[in-house]
Amino acid sequence: MAFQSPMPSREFLWDIFRRVDKDRSGYISADELQQALSNGTWNPFNPETVRLMIGMFDKHNRGAITFDDFGALWKYVSDWQNCFRSFDRDNSGNIDKDELKNALSAFGYRLSDDVVSTMVQKFDRFGRGTILFDDFIQACVTLYMLTSSFRQYDTDQDGVITIHYEQFLKMVFGLKV
């Protein structure tokens, strides 16, 4: 499925939703969504990214999304696609370390080259030194969630926290990543 901007009509989205909802349950599961999404390389969309997105938009904790949730998810992925394209300077269909660093800087993150390299290694499923569109979403959402969790303890906003081991475990295990 290819995403477009601006937001398509409700009828268009309903037609897509019905085609994706293979079992006619009225909900789209992670498996159904993964089969419908394209990362632009003809490879299946990263199942972890799909699971993460379903979790973000599944308001009823069913492991599936409703039609209304699907509309919000459509806009979310469209916005990420536009963002990805704006940082994929060479139009290669993937983001390299320098492009990722530029993207993260634009989002307000000031990360060292070492941390950016670690992120590329973590989210590069194919070992090519680049991140595909679906992995870019996962990398950015994961970074956002980790940062938000860190900020709960960084009350003076100096980038330094002191926590006990169990606080750390609660912080990490409490994340929806």
Coordinates of C-alpha atoms in Angstrom, one line a residue:
M1 CA 0.0 0.0 0.0
A2 CA 1.4 3.4 -0.9
F3 CA 0.7 6.4 1.2
Q4 CA -0.2 9.8 -0.1
S5 CA -0.8 13.3 1.2
P6 CA -3.1 15.1 1.9
M7 CA -5.4 12.9 3.9
P8 CA -7.5 10.8 1.5
S9 CA -11.3 10.7 1.7
R10 CA -13.1 8.5 4.2
E11 CA -14.5 6.4 1.4
F12 CA -11.0 5.8 0.0
L13 CA -9.7 4.8 3.4
W14 CA -12.8 2.5 4.0
D15 CA -12.0 0.7 0.7
I16 CA -8.4 0.2 1.7
F17 CA -9.5 -0.9 5.2
R18 CA -11.9 -3.5 3.8
R19 CA -9.2 -4.9 1.5
V20 CA -6.7 -5.2 4.4
D21 CA -9.2 -6.7 6.8
K22 CA -8.8 -10.2 5.2
D23 CA -10.8 -12.1 7.8
R24 CA -13.7 -9.5 7.7
S25 CA -13.5 -9.1 11.5
G26 CA -13.9 -5.3 11.4
Y27 CA -10.4 -5.0 12.8
I28 CA -6.9 -5.0 11.2
S29 CA -4.4 -7.2 13.0
A30 CA -0.6 -6.8 12.9
D31 CA -0.4 -9.7 10.4
E32 CA -3.0 -8.1 8.1
L33 CA -1.4 -4.7 8.3
Q34 CA 2.1 -6.1 7.6
Q35 CA 0.9 -7.8 4.4
A36 CA -0.6 -4.5 3.2
L37 CA 2.3 -2.2 4.0
S38 CA 5.2 -1.5 1.7
N39 CA 8.6 -0.1 2.7
G40 CA 9.4 0.8 -0.9
T41 CA 11.8 -2.2 -1.5
W42 CA 9.3 -5.0 -2.1
N43 CA 10.5 -6.5 1.2
P44 CA 7.9 -7.1 3.9
F45 CA 7.4 -4.3 6.4
N46 CA 9.3 -4.9 9.6
P47 CA 7.0 -6.9 11.9
E48 CA 8.4 -5.1 14.9
T49 CA 7.5 -1.7 13.4
V50 CA 4.0 -3.0 12.6
R51 CA 3.6 -4.3 16.1
L52 CA 4.8 -1.0 17.6
M53 CA 2.3 1.0 15.4
I54 CA -0.6 -1.3 16.2
G55 CA 0.2 -0.8 19.9
M56 CA 0.2 2.9 19.5
F57 CA -3.1 3.1 17.7
D58 CA -5.0 0.2 19.4
K59 CA -7.1 2.2 21.8
H60 CA -8.9 -0.9 23.2
N61 CA -5.8 -3.2 23.7
R62 CA -7.2 -5.9 21.3
G63 CA -4.0 -6.3 19.3
A64 CA -5.9 -4.9 16.3
I65 CA -7.1 -1.5 15.1
T66 CA -10.6 -0.2 14.1
F67 CA -11.4 1.8 11.0
D68 CA -11.0 5.1 13.0
D69 CA -7.7 3.9 14.3
F70 CA -6.7 3.0 10.8
G71 CA -7.3 6.5 9.6
A72 CA -5.0 7.9 12.3
L73 CA -2.4 5.3 11.5
W74 CA -2.6 6.2 7.8
K75 CA -1.9 9.8 8.6
Y76 CA 0.9 8.9 10.9
V77 CA 2.7 6.7 8.3
S78 CA 2.1 9.3 5.6
D79 CA 3.8 12.0 7.8
W80 CA 6.7 9.6 8.5
Q81 CA 7.0 8.9 4.8
N82 CA 7.2 12.6 4.0
C83 CA 9.8 13.0 6.8
F84 CA 11.8 10.1 5.5
R85 CA 11.9 11.4 2.0
S86 CA 13.0 14.8 3.1
F87 CA 16.1 13.3 4.9
D88 CA 16.9 10.7 2.2
R89 CA 19.0 13.4 0.4
D90 CA 20.3 11.0 -2.3
N91 CA 16.9 9.4 -3.0
S92 CA 18.3 6.0 -2.3
G93 CA 15.3 4.7 -0.5
N94 CA 17.2 4.3 2.7
I95 CA 18.8 6.5 5.3
D96 CA 22.6 6.3 6.0
K97 CA 24.3 7.4 9.2
D98 CA 24.8 11.0 8.1
E99 CA 21.2 11.3 6.9
L100 CA 20.0 9.8 10.2
K101 CA 22.1 12.3 12.2
N102 CA 20.6 15.2 10.2
A103 CA 17.1 13.9 10.8
L104 CA 17.7 13.4 14.5
S105 CA 19.3 16.9 14.8
A106 CA 16.2 18.4 13.1
F107 CA 14.1 16.6 15.7
G108 CA 16.1 18.3 18.4
Y109 CA 18.4 15.4 19.4
R110 CA 22.1 16.1 19.9
L111 CA 23.6 12.7 19.7
S112 CA 27.3 11.7 19.2
D113 CA 28.4 10.0 16.0
D114 CA 29.0 6.9 18.1
V115 CA 25.3 6.8 19.3
V116 CA 24.0 7.4 15.8
S117 CA 26.3 4.6 14.5
T118 CA 24.9 2.3 17.2
M119 CA 21.3 3.2 16.1
V120 CA 22.1 2.4 12.5
Q121 CA 23.5 -1.0 13.6
K122 CA 20.5 -1.7 15.8
F123 CA 17.9 -0.8 13.1
D124 CA 19.6 -2.0 10.0
R125 CA 18.0 -5.4 9.4
F126 CA 20.1 -6.3 6.4
G127 CA 23.6 -5.2 7.5
R128 CA 24.1 -2.7 4.7
G129 CA 24.8 0.3 7.0
T130 CA 21.5 2.0 6.1
I131 CA 18.0 2.1 7.5
L132 CA 14.9 1.4 5.4
F133 CA 11.6 3.4 5.8
D134 CA 9.9 1.0 8.2
D135 CA 13.1 0.7 10.3
F136 CA 13.4 4.5 10.4
I137 CA 9.9 4.8 11.9
Q138 CA 10.9 2.2 14.5
A139 CA 14.2 3.9 15.3
C140 CA 12.6 7.3 15.7
V141 CA 9.7 6.1 17.8
T142 CA 12.0 4.0 20.0
L143 CA 14.3 7.0 20.6
Y144 CA 11.3 9.2 21.4
M145 CA 10.0 6.6 23.9
L146 CA 13.4 6.1 25.6
T147 CA 13.9 9.9 25.8
S148 CA 10.4 10.4 27.3
S149 CA 11.1 7.7 29.9
F150 CA 14.5 9.2 30.7
R151 CA 12.9 12.7 31.1
Q152 CA 10.6 11.4 33.8
Y153 CA 13.7 11.0 36.0
D154 CA 15.6 14.0 34.6
T155 CA 13.6 16.5 36.6
D156 CA 16.2 19.3 36.3
Q157 CA 16.6 18.6 32.5
D158 CA 20.4 18.4 32.7
G159 CA 20.7 15.1 30.8
V160 CA 21.9 13.2 33.9
I161 CA 19.9 10.9 36.1
T162 CA 20.6 8.8 39.2
I163 CA 18.3 5.8 39.6
H164 CA 18.3 2.5 41.3
Y165 CA 18.5 -0.7 39.3
E166 CA 14.8 -1.6 39.9
Q167 CA 13.8 1.9 38.8
F168 CA 15.8 1.3 35.6
L169 CA 14.1 -2.0 35.1
K170 CA 10.6 -0.5 35.6
M171 CA 11.6 2.3 33.2
V172 CA 12.7 -0.1 30.4
F173 CA 10.1 -2.8 30.9
G174 CA 7.4 -0.1 31.0
L175 CA 8.1 0.9 27.5
K176 CA 5.9 -0.2 24.6
V177 CA 8.8 -1.0 22.3

